[in-house]
Amino acid sequence: MITSESTAEYEKKGYEYGIVSYIKKPFYDDVIRHLVDNVVEVFQYKTQLEITVKKQTEKLQKQNTMLKLLAEKQKNMNEVLINSLSNIVEFRNLESEQHIKRIRELSLCLGTSVMKLYPEYGLTEEKLELIGRASALHDIGKIVIPDNIILKAGKLTEDEYEVIKSHTTKGAEIIKNCSRLTARCLMSMPGILPGTIMKSMMATAIRTG
């Protein structure tokens, strides 16, 4: 804006109306040229910054969508895996369907109490749901215990009892290996999440297994 006014109040109102710069009379051509160059440079920088921010926002939104898709796929695969493993235990006559159901109900009951009474543990409805589903695998390690021990009608010997007790660690190893398999399956799906994000999700799946 070219003006002969030089009061601070006048300039303040001008900036409030969107004036970029003041040129006070009298002025020189070189000064005008320099001011115009500065305004153009600022405008170009602002435009480029807006374009960059827009691209980054779109990229983050796309990654967020893909993360949600991956989480849903992982959840579905985990449910299939849990159901399959719990069916193996049931079909081998190691646990009845009612027993597995009771364990699930007990796990949910205890988890709900912890969630309400001890919020510092950070237990959420989503985590509680996972605990309930995973409770079906509490005895999965028994599938690798020999039949002559696991199905023995009489009293177990001390050595046999030690073998029975090992089903907890064996079960943990089975679930851990299954978690790795699930992560690798997700990794092989085309168009999910390449690079660092996918590797981070894969590592999380293995750790939480």
Short mmCIF file of C-alpha atoms in Angstrom, two decimals:
data_model
loop_
_atom_site.label_atom_id
_atom_site.label_comp_id
_atom_site.label_asym_id
_atom_site.label_seq_id
_atom_site.Cartn_x
_atom_site.Cartn_y
_atom_site.Cartn_z
CA MET A 1 0.00 0.00 0.00
CA ILE A 2 1.34 3.39 -1.02
CA THR A 3 0.41 6.19 1.38
CA SER A 4 1.57 9.44 2.81
CA GLU A 5 0.15 8.58 6.22
CA SER A 6 2.74 7.53 8.79
CA THR A 7 0.86 7.21 12.06
CA ALA A 8 1.04 3.93 13.99
CA GLU A 9 -2.77 3.75 14.27
CA TYR A 10 -3.14 4.02 10.49
CA GLU A 11 -0.61 1.26 9.90
CA LYS A 12 -2.29 -0.94 12.51
CA LYS A 13 -5.66 -0.66 10.79
CA GLY A 14 -4.05 -1.37 7.45
CA TYR A 15 -2.51 -4.61 8.68
CA GLU A 16 -5.86 -5.59 10.20
CA TYR A 17 -7.38 -5.29 6.71
CA GLY A 18 -4.70 -7.55 5.25
CA ILE A 19 -2.11 -5.10 4.02
CA VAL A 20 1.21 -6.90 3.45
CA SER A 21 3.53 -3.90 3.42
CA TYR A 22 3.50 -0.11 3.48
CA ILE A 23 5.28 2.15 1.03
CA LYS A 24 5.46 5.69 2.33
CA LYS A 25 5.78 8.72 0.12
CA PRO A 26 8.19 9.83 -1.10
CA PHE A 27 9.72 6.56 -2.35
CA TYR A 28 12.42 5.29 -4.73
CA ASP A 29 12.09 2.73 -7.51
CA ASP A 30 14.77 0.48 -6.03
CA VAL A 31 12.93 0.40 -2.71
CA ILE A 32 9.67 -0.53 -4.43
CA ARG A 33 11.37 -3.28 -6.44
CA HIS A 34 12.98 -4.71 -3.30
CA LEU A 35 9.69 -4.70 -1.39
CA VAL A 36 7.83 -6.37 -4.27
CA ASP A 37 10.51 -9.06 -4.51
CA ASN A 38 10.17 -9.73 -0.80
CA VAL A 39 6.39 -10.01 -1.02
CA VAL A 40 6.62 -12.41 -3.98
CA GLU A 41 9.20 -14.51 -2.17
CA VAL A 42 7.06 -14.72 0.97
CA PHE A 43 4.00 -15.64 -1.10
CA GLN A 44 5.89 -18.39 -2.96
CA TYR A 45 7.25 -19.79 0.30
CA LYS A 46 3.77 -19.73 1.86
CA THR A 47 2.28 -21.49 -1.16
CA GLN A 48 4.98 -24.17 -1.18
CA LEU A 49 4.58 -24.69 2.55
CA GLU A 50 0.83 -25.18 2.15
CA ILE A 51 1.41 -27.74 -0.62
CA THR A 52 3.94 -29.62 1.52
CA VAL A 53 1.63 -29.65 4.54
CA LYS A 54 -1.26 -30.88 2.39
CA LYS A 55 0.83 -33.73 0.95
CA GLN A 56 2.08 -34.77 4.38
CA THR A 57 -1.45 -34.66 5.80
CA GLU A 58 -2.75 -36.86 2.98
CA LYS A 59 0.14 -39.27 3.50
CA LEU A 60 -0.54 -39.51 7.24
CA GLN A 61 -4.25 -40.04 6.63
CA LYS A 62 -3.48 -42.84 4.18
CA GLN A 63 -1.08 -44.48 6.63
CA ASN A 64 -3.67 -44.19 9.41
CA THR A 65 -6.25 -45.90 7.20
CA MET A 66 -3.79 -48.68 6.38
CA LEU A 67 -2.94 -49.11 10.06
CA LYS A 68 -6.62 -49.54 10.88
CA LEU A 69 -6.95 -52.07 8.05
CA LEU A 70 -3.91 -53.97 9.29
CA ALA A 71 -5.19 -53.98 12.87
CA GLU A 72 -8.54 -55.37 11.72
CA LYS A 73 -6.84 -58.08 9.63
CA GLN A 74 -4.61 -59.00 12.56
CA LYS A 75 -7.62 -59.17 14.87
CA ASN A 76 -9.48 -61.46 12.45
CA MET A 77 -6.46 -63.72 12.02
CA ASN A 78 -5.98 -63.92 15.78
CA GLU A 79 -9.61 -64.93 16.24
CA VAL A 80 -9.28 -67.68 13.63
CA LEU A 81 -6.05 -68.84 15.25
CA ILE A 82 -7.52 -68.89 18.76
CA ASN A 83 -10.63 -70.75 17.62
CA SER A 84 -8.56 -73.31 15.73
CA LEU A 85 -6.22 -73.99 18.64
CA SER A 86 -9.03 -74.20 21.17
CA ASN A 87 -10.83 -76.66 18.89
CA ILE A 88 -7.71 -78.83 18.82
CA VAL A 89 -7.72 -78.99 22.61
CA GLU A 90 -11.42 -79.80 22.69
CA PHE A 91 -11.27 -82.44 19.93
CA ARG A 92 -8.48 -84.23 21.76
CA ASN A 93 -10.84 -84.50 24.74
CA LEU A 94 -8.44 -82.53 26.93
CA GLU A 95 -11.00 -79.92 27.87
CA SER A 96 -14.77 -79.77 27.47
CA GLU A 97 -16.54 -76.90 25.79
CA GLN A 98 -18.18 -76.01 29.10
CA HIS A 99 -14.81 -75.89 30.87
CA ILE A 100 -13.42 -73.50 28.25
CA LYS A 101 -16.55 -71.38 28.56
CA ARG A 102 -16.22 -71.23 32.36
CA ILE A 103 -12.57 -70.18 32.10
CA ARG A 104 -13.55 -67.41 29.69
CA GLU A 105 -16.29 -66.17 32.02
CA LEU A 106 -13.94 -66.26 35.00
CA SER A 107 -11.23 -64.39 33.08
CA LEU A 108 -13.71 -61.70 32.02
CA CYS A 109 -15.04 -61.40 35.57
CA LEU A 110 -11.57 -60.95 37.05
CA GLY A 111 -10.53 -58.61 34.25
CA THR A 112 -13.60 -56.42 34.71
CA SER A 113 -12.86 -56.09 38.43
CA VAL A 114 -9.24 -55.15 37.75
CA MET A 115 -10.33 -52.59 35.14
CA LYS A 116 -12.73 -50.91 37.60
CA LEU A 117 -10.67 -51.12 40.80
CA TYR A 118 -7.15 -50.66 39.42
CA PRO A 119 -7.24 -48.16 36.51
CA GLU A 120 -3.46 -47.71 36.81
CA TYR A 121 -3.03 -51.03 34.97
CA GLY A 122 -4.55 -49.48 31.85
CA LEU A 123 -6.91 -52.38 31.16
CA THR A 124 -9.44 -51.40 28.48
CA GLU A 125 -12.56 -53.02 27.04
CA GLU A 126 -10.55 -53.98 23.96
CA LYS A 127 -7.81 -55.63 26.04
CA LEU A 128 -10.44 -57.34 28.17
CA GLU A 129 -12.06 -58.77 25.04
CA LEU A 130 -8.68 -60.12 23.94
CA ILE A 131 -8.10 -61.71 27.36
CA GLY A 132 -11.48 -63.40 27.13
CA ARG A 133 -10.74 -64.84 23.69
CA ALA A 134 -7.21 -65.89 24.62
CA SER A 135 -8.39 -67.67 27.78
CA ALA A 136 -9.50 -70.54 25.55
CA LEU A 137 -5.80 -71.30 25.04
CA HIS A 138 -4.91 -71.63 28.73
CA ASP A 139 -4.19 -75.36 28.32
CA ILE A 140 -2.99 -75.41 24.71
CA GLY A 141 0.38 -76.77 25.85
CA LYS A 142 -1.29 -80.06 26.79
CA ILE A 143 -1.56 -81.06 23.13
CA VAL A 144 2.16 -81.90 23.14
CA ILE A 145 1.98 -83.97 26.32
CA PRO A 146 2.05 -87.74 25.54
CA ASP A 147 -1.32 -89.52 25.67
CA ASN A 148 -0.08 -92.07 28.19
CA ILE A 149 0.44 -89.20 30.63
CA ILE A 150 -2.27 -86.68 29.81
CA LEU A 151 -4.99 -89.36 29.59
CA LYS A 152 -3.73 -91.54 32.42
CA ALA A 153 -6.57 -92.61 34.70
CA GLY A 154 -4.48 -93.39 37.76
CA LYS A 155 -2.18 -91.30 39.90
CA LEU A 156 0.75 -89.67 38.13
CA THR A 157 4.31 -90.42 39.10
CA GLU A 158 6.58 -87.57 40.14
CA ASP A 159 8.26 -87.56 36.74
CA GLU A 160 4.92 -87.63 34.94
CA TYR A 161 3.70 -84.73 37.03
CA GLU A 162 6.76 -82.71 36.02
CA VAL A 163 5.91 -83.41 32.38
CA ILE A 164 2.33 -82.25 32.97
CA LYS A 165 3.54 -79.02 34.58
CA SER A 166 5.63 -78.26 31.50
CA HIS A 167 2.45 -77.68 29.47
CA THR A 168 2.42 -74.03 30.58
CA THR A 169 5.79 -73.18 29.03
CA LYS A 170 5.09 -75.37 26.01
CA GLY A 171 1.80 -73.54 25.50
CA ALA A 172 3.53 -70.18 25.70
CA GLU A 173 6.00 -71.31 23.03
CA ILE A 174 3.18 -72.51 20.76
CA ILE A 175 1.37 -69.17 21.02
CA LYS A 176 4.60 -67.25 20.50
CA ASN A 177 5.36 -69.18 17.32
CA CYS A 178 1.79 -68.67 16.10
CA SER A 179 2.15 -64.93 16.70
CA ARG A 180 5.26 -64.89 14.53
CA LEU A 181 3.38 -66.78 11.83
CA THR A 182 0.50 -64.30 11.97
CA ALA A 183 2.93 -61.38 11.68
CA ARG A 184 4.66 -62.97 8.67
CA CYS A 185 1.30 -63.56 6.99
CA LEU A 186 0.42 -59.91 7.45
CA MET A 187 3.83 -58.91 6.11
CA SER A 188 3.23 -60.91 2.94
CA MET A 189 -0.09 -59.20 2.15
CA PRO A 190 0.31 -56.84 -0.82
CA GLY A 191 -0.52 -53.18 -0.39
CA ILE A 192 -0.60 -53.13 3.40
CA LEU A 193 2.27 -51.18 4.98
CA PRO A 194 5.81 -51.22 3.63
CA GLY A 195 8.96 -50.32 5.50
CA THR A 196 9.37 -49.13 9.05
CA ILE A 197 5.69 -49.02 10.02
CA MET A 198 5.07 -52.60 8.92
CA LYS A 199 8.18 -53.84 10.75
CA SER A 200 7.08 -52.04 13.91
CA MET A 201 3.62 -53.63 13.76
CA MET A 202 5.19 -57.03 13.15
CA ALA A 203 7.50 -56.66 16.16
CA THR A 204 4.55 -55.63 18.32
CA ALA A 205 2.57 -58.69 17.24
CA ILE A 206 5.47 -60.95 18.21
CA ARG A 207 6.07 -59.24 21.58
CA THR A 208 2.42 -59.35 22.58
CA GLY A 209 2.13 -63.01 21.59
#
